């Protein structure tokens, strides 16, 4: 059986060493030494100026919206994971969906411009499958209309744009360190911002709004993460370069061996160093996708329609948006298995199964 994802696990001895330390110190959470160490190591690995390690990537998005004090309408992508949209709604704002680019699968800047109203306060864009958005065009629109920009970088660990960490862009960038992501801390997430003011705000918002022991200056939330999660993060960070190297080989192997089928792949931003976090393929029709998916399942290969349906279909949203490209891509896209423990024999099985089904 081959699954769509399989979490990376470090050698158990590595983890046990950290756990013994937790037992000795009897310090389990609340900004402990391992959380501090992880923040330092991530800062240095990612070459960013600061980082706030939080509970997960969804809380990271919610804290970002809260810290920027957003209200009204937020223009966002319909082609992402549901957390991108639900965070907006959870924070009392209205998601307005712009269409996506048919090649990169990222939010289309010209469509953003068309959706701006007097109520628009921000743009929340996802670097889809880790592929950097059209950052300059998005920033130009934001500057013209005085909008904030948040990047959902849940897929973008290790990605660089023009030689710099992808997390340095926008007013705030977020990451997810969930078990199924390329780099993980079991559950976890992070927030990145250039602004010292936003940074300090997030540091108290994620800690109940504490300002010292006896002052509470704003309603906060519990967005802290534990020593156990940080321990997993510290273990996994040692393997990240190896994980990236192996994914690149597998990704290139898939594209080389599937190229003869004439199917479309995602166009990766030319100015980036990519992390090969997903291998999406675009079929010619939804029927072809379903046929291949079923045929793979017969061979016990379980793929996922990631992302389907488009996020405007969430049942709590009333809006009907005009997003024909996103609708079309969502119907035809399938992500293939891609993870560290996947063997070349298994990849060959996936490839031959797809070839059989599309013949
Ligand atoms: C995984 C994911 C999230 C949520 O992250 P969690 O850490 O699971 O809360 C948000 N956005 C996107 C695009 C994701 O893939």
Short mmCIF file of C-alpha atoms and ligand atoms in Angstrom, two decimals:
data_model
loop_
_atom_site.label_atom_id
_atom_site.label_comp_id
_atom_site.label_asym_id
_atom_site.label_seq_id
_atom_site.Cartn_x
_atom_site.Cartn_y
_atom_site.Cartn_z
CA UNK A 1 0.00 0.00 0.00
CA UNK A 2 1.25 3.50 -0.88
CA UNK A 3 -0.27 6.50 0.84
CA UNK A 4 -0.32 10.10 -0.31
CA UNK A 5 1.76 11.20 2.68
CA UNK A 6 3.75 9.53 5.39
CA UNK A 7 5.26 11.58 8.22
CA UNK A 8 9.04 11.68 8.65
CA UNK A 9 10.26 10.20 11.93
CA UNK A 10 13.80 10.78 13.23
CA UNK A 11 15.73 7.96 14.95
CA UNK A 12 13.97 7.34 18.26
CA UNK A 13 17.28 7.68 20.20
CA UNK A 14 17.53 11.32 19.06
CA UNK A 15 14.08 12.04 20.43
CA UNK A 16 14.68 10.11 23.66
CA UNK A 17 17.74 12.24 24.42
CA UNK A 18 15.63 15.38 24.35
CA UNK A 19 12.84 13.74 26.36
CA UNK A 20 15.30 12.76 29.14
CA UNK A 21 16.22 16.44 29.41
CA UNK A 22 12.55 17.39 29.75
CA UNK A 23 12.22 14.86 32.59
CA UNK A 24 15.29 16.27 34.35
CA UNK A 25 14.14 19.87 34.10
CA UNK A 26 10.46 19.12 34.73
CA UNK A 27 9.67 22.01 32.36
CA UNK A 28 7.01 20.95 29.87
CA UNK A 29 5.73 24.12 28.24
CA UNK A 30 5.57 27.94 28.59
CA UNK A 31 8.55 29.15 26.59
CA UNK A 32 10.89 26.39 27.74
CA UNK A 33 14.52 25.89 26.75
CA UNK A 34 13.75 23.55 23.82
CA UNK A 35 11.23 25.99 22.36
CA UNK A 36 13.85 28.72 22.63
CA UNK A 37 16.50 26.50 21.09
CA UNK A 38 14.18 25.56 18.23
CA UNK A 39 13.39 29.21 17.50
CA UNK A 40 17.11 30.00 17.40
CA UNK A 41 17.95 27.07 15.14
CA UNK A 42 15.04 27.79 12.78
CA UNK A 43 16.06 31.44 12.58
CA UNK A 44 19.54 30.43 11.56
CA UNK A 45 18.45 27.62 9.21
CA UNK A 46 15.89 29.79 7.41
CA UNK A 47 18.02 32.96 7.61
CA UNK A 48 15.20 35.08 8.97
CA UNK A 49 15.45 37.89 11.51
CA UNK A 50 12.79 36.57 13.83
CA UNK A 51 10.25 33.81 14.34
CA UNK A 52 7.39 33.06 16.69
CA UNK A 53 6.83 29.34 17.15
CA UNK A 54 3.13 28.60 17.74
CA UNK A 55 0.66 25.72 18.21
CA UNK A 56 -0.08 25.15 14.52
CA UNK A 57 -0.36 26.79 11.12
CA UNK A 58 -4.03 27.67 11.59
CA UNK A 59 -3.44 29.54 14.85
CA UNK A 60 -0.54 31.25 13.06
CA UNK A 61 -2.97 32.60 10.43
CA UNK A 62 -5.51 33.65 13.05
CA UNK A 63 -2.85 35.44 15.11
CA UNK A 64 -1.62 37.16 11.94
CA UNK A 65 -5.11 38.48 11.14
CA UNK A 66 -5.60 39.53 14.77
CA UNK A 67 -2.21 41.23 15.05
CA UNK A 68 -2.90 43.33 11.93
CA UNK A 69 -6.29 44.26 13.33
CA UNK A 70 -8.04 43.32 10.09
CA UNK A 71 -11.75 43.74 9.50
CA UNK A 72 -14.13 43.82 6.52
CA UNK A 73 -13.11 42.01 3.35
CA UNK A 74 -9.96 40.01 2.79
CA UNK A 75 -9.11 38.95 -0.75
CA UNK A 76 -7.84 35.40 -0.81
CA UNK A 77 -7.29 32.35 -2.97
CA UNK A 78 -10.00 29.70 -3.46
CA UNK A 79 -7.26 27.16 -4.24
CA UNK A 80 -5.66 26.29 -0.89
CA UNK A 81 -6.40 24.26 2.20
CA UNK A 82 -9.60 25.19 4.05
CA UNK A 83 -7.63 26.71 6.98
CA UNK A 84 -6.71 29.70 4.79
CA UNK A 85 -10.40 30.59 4.44
CA UNK A 86 -11.74 29.39 7.79
CA UNK A 87 -9.18 31.54 9.67
CA UNK A 88 -10.55 34.63 7.91
CA UNK A 89 -14.12 33.74 8.84
CA UNK A 90 -13.11 32.77 12.40
CA UNK A 91 -11.60 36.22 12.85
CA UNK A 92 -14.85 37.87 11.78
CA UNK A 93 -13.77 38.95 8.29
CA UNK A 94 -15.28 38.14 4.89
CA UNK A 95 -13.22 36.11 2.43
CA UNK A 96 -13.48 37.40 -1.13
CA UNK A 97 -12.10 34.97 -3.67
CA UNK A 98 -9.85 36.08 -6.50
CA UNK A 99 -9.10 33.68 -9.35
CA UNK A 100 -5.82 31.83 -9.80
CA UNK A 101 -3.23 31.59 -12.52
CA UNK A 102 -3.68 28.45 -14.69
CA UNK A 103 0.09 27.75 -14.82
CA UNK A 104 1.35 28.51 -11.30
CA UNK A 105 -1.94 27.74 -9.45
CA UNK A 106 -1.30 30.84 -7.29
CA UNK A 107 -3.64 33.79 -6.83
CA UNK A 108 -3.78 35.94 -9.97
CA UNK A 109 -2.82 39.57 -9.21
CA UNK A 110 -5.06 40.99 -11.95
CA UNK A 111 -8.02 39.20 -10.41
CA UNK A 112 -7.13 40.67 -6.99
CA UNK A 113 -7.38 44.18 -8.46
CA UNK A 114 -10.88 43.44 -9.77
CA UNK A 115 -12.15 42.41 -6.34
CA UNK A 116 -11.02 45.44 -4.33
CA UNK A 117 -13.80 47.48 -2.70
CA UNK A 118 -13.92 50.16 0.00
CA UNK A 119 -14.17 47.37 2.58
CA UNK A 120 -11.00 45.52 1.52
CA UNK A 121 -8.30 45.55 4.20
CA UNK A 122 -5.91 42.77 3.19
CA UNK A 123 -4.77 40.05 0.82
CA UNK A 124 -4.12 36.53 2.12
CA UNK A 125 -2.33 34.47 -0.51
CA UNK A 126 -1.02 30.91 -0.33
CA UNK A 127 2.28 29.88 -1.93
CA UNK A 128 0.50 26.89 -3.43
CA UNK A 129 2.44 23.61 -3.04
CA UNK A 130 5.33 25.84 -1.91
CA UNK A 131 5.52 27.72 -5.24
CA UNK A 132 6.17 31.44 -4.57
CA UNK A 133 3.35 33.83 -5.52
CA UNK A 134 3.86 36.81 -7.80
CA UNK A 135 5.19 38.70 -4.77
CA UNK A 136 6.07 41.96 -6.52
CA UNK A 137 2.72 42.35 -8.29
CA UNK A 138 0.84 41.58 -5.06
CA UNK A 139 2.90 44.12 -3.10
CA UNK A 140 2.30 46.77 -5.78
CA UNK A 141 -1.47 46.31 -5.49
CA UNK A 142 -1.28 46.34 -1.69
CA UNK A 143 0.76 49.57 -1.70
CA UNK A 144 -1.62 51.27 -4.14
CA UNK A 145 -4.68 50.45 -2.05
CA UNK A 146 -3.14 50.51 1.41
CA UNK A 147 -3.78 46.81 2.06
CA UNK A 148 -1.93 44.40 4.34
CA UNK A 149 -0.45 41.20 2.90
CA UNK A 150 -0.32 37.84 4.67
CA UNK A 151 1.30 34.84 3.03
CA UNK A 152 0.14 31.37 4.03
CA UNK A 153 3.47 29.59 3.67
CA UNK A 154 2.24 26.27 5.07
CA UNK A 155 3.89 24.44 2.15
CA UNK A 156 6.96 26.62 1.74
CA UNK A 157 9.50 25.46 4.31
CA UNK A 158 13.00 25.96 2.88
CA UNK A 159 11.82 27.83 -0.23
CA UNK A 160 13.83 30.87 -1.28
CA UNK A 161 12.68 33.75 -3.45
CA UNK A 162 15.42 35.82 -5.10
CA UNK A 163 17.93 34.30 -2.71
CA UNK A 164 15.98 35.12 0.45
CA UNK A 165 13.71 33.06 2.67
CA UNK A 166 10.15 33.09 1.33
CA UNK A 167 9.02 33.84 4.89
CA UNK A 168 10.51 37.37 4.68
CA UNK A 169 7.77 38.66 2.39
CA UNK A 170 4.45 40.34 3.09
CA UNK A 171 3.53 42.06 6.36
CA UNK A 172 3.36 38.59 7.89
CA UNK A 173 4.18 35.11 6.64
CA UNK A 174 3.06 31.93 8.34
CA UNK A 175 4.23 28.31 8.26
CA UNK A 176 2.76 24.97 9.29
CA UNK A 177 4.87 22.30 10.96
CA UNK A 178 2.12 19.67 10.90
CA UNK A 179 3.18 16.02 10.75
CA UNK A 180 2.30 15.73 7.06
CA UNK A 181 4.33 18.74 5.98
CA UNK A 182 7.89 18.58 4.61
CA UNK A 183 9.35 19.75 7.92
CA UNK A 184 7.33 19.10 11.07
CA UNK A 185 7.21 19.29 14.84
CA UNK A 186 4.23 16.83 15.11
CA UNK A 187 1.87 19.81 15.40
CA UNK A 188 3.25 23.32 15.12
CA UNK A 189 3.48 26.49 13.15
CA UNK A 190 5.32 29.78 12.94
CA UNK A 191 4.84 33.46 12.29
CA UNK A 192 7.39 35.71 10.58
CA UNK A 193 7.34 39.49 10.28
CA UNK A 194 9.82 42.30 9.68
CA UNK A 195 7.92 44.61 12.02
CA UNK A 196 9.11 44.80 15.63
CA UNK A 197 5.73 46.17 16.64
CA UNK A 198 3.76 43.25 15.14
CA UNK A 199 6.29 40.82 16.56
CA UNK A 200 5.86 42.04 20.11
CA UNK A 201 2.08 42.08 19.68
CA UNK A 202 2.11 38.44 18.57
CA UNK A 203 4.33 37.47 21.49
CA UNK A 204 1.65 38.57 23.96
CA UNK A 205 -1.39 37.64 21.86
CA UNK A 206 -0.16 34.03 21.74
CA UNK A 207 0.27 34.07 25.54
CA UNK A 208 -3.23 35.07 26.75
CA UNK A 209 -2.45 38.78 26.30
CA UNK A 210 -0.10 38.71 29.29
CA UNK A 211 2.06 41.79 29.64
CA UNK A 212 4.12 40.71 32.61
CA UNK A 213 2.51 38.57 35.30
CA UNK A 214 -0.28 40.91 36.35
CA UNK A 215 -1.24 42.98 33.32
CA UNK A 216 -3.46 41.83 30.44
CA UNK A 217 -3.41 44.42 27.69
CA UNK A 218 -5.50 42.67 25.03
CA UNK A 219 -7.60 39.53 24.77
CA UNK A 220 -5.13 36.84 23.78
CA UNK A 221 -5.26 33.15 23.02
CA UNK A 222 -3.15 30.16 24.01
CA UNK A 223 -0.96 29.80 20.92
CA UNK A 224 2.14 28.45 22.68
CA UNK A 225 3.76 25.16 21.81
CA UNK A 226 5.32 22.55 24.10
CA UNK A 227 8.79 21.20 24.82
CA UNK A 228 7.77 17.83 23.33
CA UNK A 229 6.86 19.45 20.02
CA UNK A 230 10.04 21.51 20.03
CA UNK A 231 12.03 18.31 20.69
CA UNK A 232 10.58 16.72 17.54
CA UNK A 233 11.39 19.90 15.64
CA UNK A 234 15.00 19.91 16.82
CA UNK A 235 15.42 16.26 15.79
CA UNK A 236 13.86 16.78 12.37
CA UNK A 237 15.83 19.90 11.57
CA UNK A 238 18.99 17.77 11.38
CA UNK A 239 17.44 15.80 8.49
CA UNK A 240 15.85 18.61 6.52
CA UNK A 241 18.65 19.01 3.98
CA UNK A 242 18.57 15.29 3.31
CA UNK A 243 14.76 15.39 2.99
CA UNK A 244 14.97 18.27 0.50
CA UNK A 245 17.67 16.52 -1.52
CA UNK A 246 15.66 13.30 -1.77
CA UNK A 247 12.43 15.07 -2.69
CA UNK A 248 14.15 16.88 -5.52
CA UNK A 249 15.36 13.56 -6.97
CA UNK A 250 11.88 11.99 -6.69
CA UNK A 251 10.17 15.06 -8.12
CA UNK A 252 12.48 15.10 -11.13
CA UNK A 253 12.06 11.35 -11.57
CA UNK A 254 8.25 11.74 -11.68
CA UNK A 255 8.40 14.61 -14.17
CA UNK A 256 10.89 12.85 -16.44
CA UNK A 257 8.94 9.58 -16.49
CA UNK A 258 5.50 11.15 -16.79
CA UNK A 259 6.43 13.75 -19.42
CA UNK A 260 5.46 11.48 -22.34
CA UNK A 261 1.81 11.53 -21.19
CA UNK A 262 1.41 15.15 -22.25
CA UNK A 263 -0.15 16.16 -18.93
CA UNK A 264 0.41 19.60 -17.42
CA UNK A 265 2.62 20.11 -14.34
CA UNK A 266 2.79 23.15 -12.07
CA UNK A 267 4.97 25.99 -13.39
CA UNK A 268 7.46 26.86 -10.65
CA UNK A 269 8.50 30.48 -10.09
CA UNK A 270 11.75 31.12 -12.02
CA UNK A 271 13.16 33.36 -9.28
CA UNK A 272 12.89 30.69 -6.61
CA UNK A 273 14.72 27.78 -5.06
CA UNK A 274 11.89 25.30 -4.75
CA UNK A 275 11.34 22.69 -2.00
CA UNK A 276 9.57 19.99 -4.06
CA UNK A 277 6.90 19.65 -1.41
CA UNK A 278 4.16 18.26 -3.68
CA UNK A 279 3.89 16.65 -7.09
CA UNK A 280 0.57 17.77 -8.59
CA UNK A 281 -0.48 16.67 -12.08
CA UNK A 282 -3.25 18.18 -14.14
CA UNK A 283 -5.37 15.80 -16.17
CA UNK A 284 -7.17 16.83 -19.35
CA UNK A 285 -10.61 16.23 -17.84
CA UNK A 286 -12.14 15.42 -14.47
CA UNK A 287 -13.27 12.06 -15.88
CA UNK A 288 -9.67 11.19 -16.70
CA UNK A 289 -8.62 12.15 -13.17
CA UNK A 290 -11.29 9.98 -11.58
CA UNK A 291 -10.40 7.06 -13.84
CA UNK A 292 -6.71 7.29 -12.90
CA UNK A 293 -7.46 7.79 -9.22
CA UNK A 294 -9.66 4.68 -9.12
CA UNK A 295 -7.17 2.68 -11.05
CA UNK A 296 -4.39 3.72 -8.65
CA UNK A 297 -6.61 2.77 -5.72
CA UNK A 298 -7.02 -0.72 -7.25
CA UNK A 299 -3.24 -0.98 -7.06
CA UNK A 300 -3.45 0.21 -3.43
CA UNK A 301 -1.99 3.61 -4.25
CA UNK A 302 -3.95 6.29 -2.45
CA UNK A 303 -3.79 9.78 -3.93
CA UNK A 304 -5.69 12.87 -2.92
CA UNK A 305 -7.63 15.55 -4.75
CA UNK A 306 -5.63 18.25 -3.14
CA UNK A 307 -7.22 20.88 -3.40
CA UNK A 308 -10.80 20.01 -4.25
CA UNK A 309 -13.34 21.54 -4.10
CA UNK A 310 -12.51 25.26 -4.33
CA UNK A 311 -12.87 26.97 -0.95
CA UNK A 312 -15.90 29.07 -1.93
CA UNK A 313 -17.85 25.79 -1.66
CA UNK A 314 -17.53 25.78 2.16
CA UNK A 315 -21.12 25.46 3.35
CA UNK A 316 -20.90 28.41 5.72
CA UNK A 317 -20.12 30.83 2.90
CA UNK A 318 -22.90 32.52 1.00
CA UNK A 319 -20.76 34.18 -1.63
CA UNK A 320 -20.72 33.06 -5.22
CA UNK A 321 -17.52 34.24 -6.79
CA UNK A 322 -16.47 34.27 -10.35
CA UNK A 323 -13.41 32.01 -10.31
CA UNK A 324 -13.53 29.87 -13.47
CA UNK A 325 -9.80 29.05 -13.55
CA UNK A 326 -9.71 27.82 -9.96
CA UNK A 327 -12.84 25.71 -10.54
CA UNK A 328 -11.29 24.16 -13.61
CA UNK A 329 -7.89 23.43 -12.00
CA UNK A 330 -9.46 22.03 -8.80
CA UNK A 331 -11.45 19.53 -10.89
CA UNK A 332 -8.42 18.25 -12.75
CA UNK A 333 -5.53 18.28 -10.27
CA UNK A 334 -4.17 15.30 -8.35
CA UNK A 335 -1.21 15.13 -5.96
CA UNK A 336 0.97 12.04 -6.22
CA UNK A 337 2.69 10.32 -3.26
CA UNK A 338 5.89 12.16 -2.33
CA UNK A 339 7.66 11.69 0.99
CA UNK A 340 10.99 10.73 2.46
CA UNK A 341 10.40 7.00 2.98
CA UNK A 342 8.96 6.47 -0.52
CA UNK A 343 11.20 4.08 -2.46
CA UNK A 344 12.09 4.30 -6.13
CA UNK A 345 10.29 0.96 -6.67
CA UNK A 346 7.13 2.49 -5.22
CA UNK A 347 7.48 5.54 -7.45
CA UNK A 348 7.86 3.19 -10.44
CA UNK A 349 4.62 1.49 -9.40
CA UNK A 350 2.80 4.82 -9.28
CA UNK A 351 4.17 5.79 -12.68
CA UNK A 352 3.27 2.51 -14.38
CA UNK A 353 -0.17 2.53 -12.80
CA UNK A 354 -0.83 6.03 -14.18
CA UNK A 355 0.49 5.02 -17.59
CA UNK A 356 -1.81 1.98 -17.69
CA UNK A 357 -4.82 4.03 -16.73
CA UNK A 358 -4.26 6.83 -19.26
CA UNK A 359 -3.54 4.55 -22.20
C1 LIG B 1 -1.62 22.52 6.49
C2 LIG B 1 -2.11 23.83 6.04
C3 LIG B 1 -2.58 24.81 6.94
C4 LIG B 1 -2.84 24.52 8.38
O1 LIG B 1 -1.74 24.18 9.12
P1 LIG B 1 -1.94 23.33 10.47
O2 LIG B 1 -0.57 23.37 11.06
O3 LIG B 1 -2.37 21.96 10.09
O4 LIG B 1 -2.94 24.05 11.31
C5 LIG B 1 -2.89 26.07 6.43
N1 LIG B 1 -2.78 26.35 5.13
C6 LIG B 1 -2.37 25.44 4.23
C7 LIG B 1 -2.24 25.83 2.79
C8 LIG B 1 -2.04 24.13 4.65
O5 LIG B 1 -1.67 23.21 3.75
#
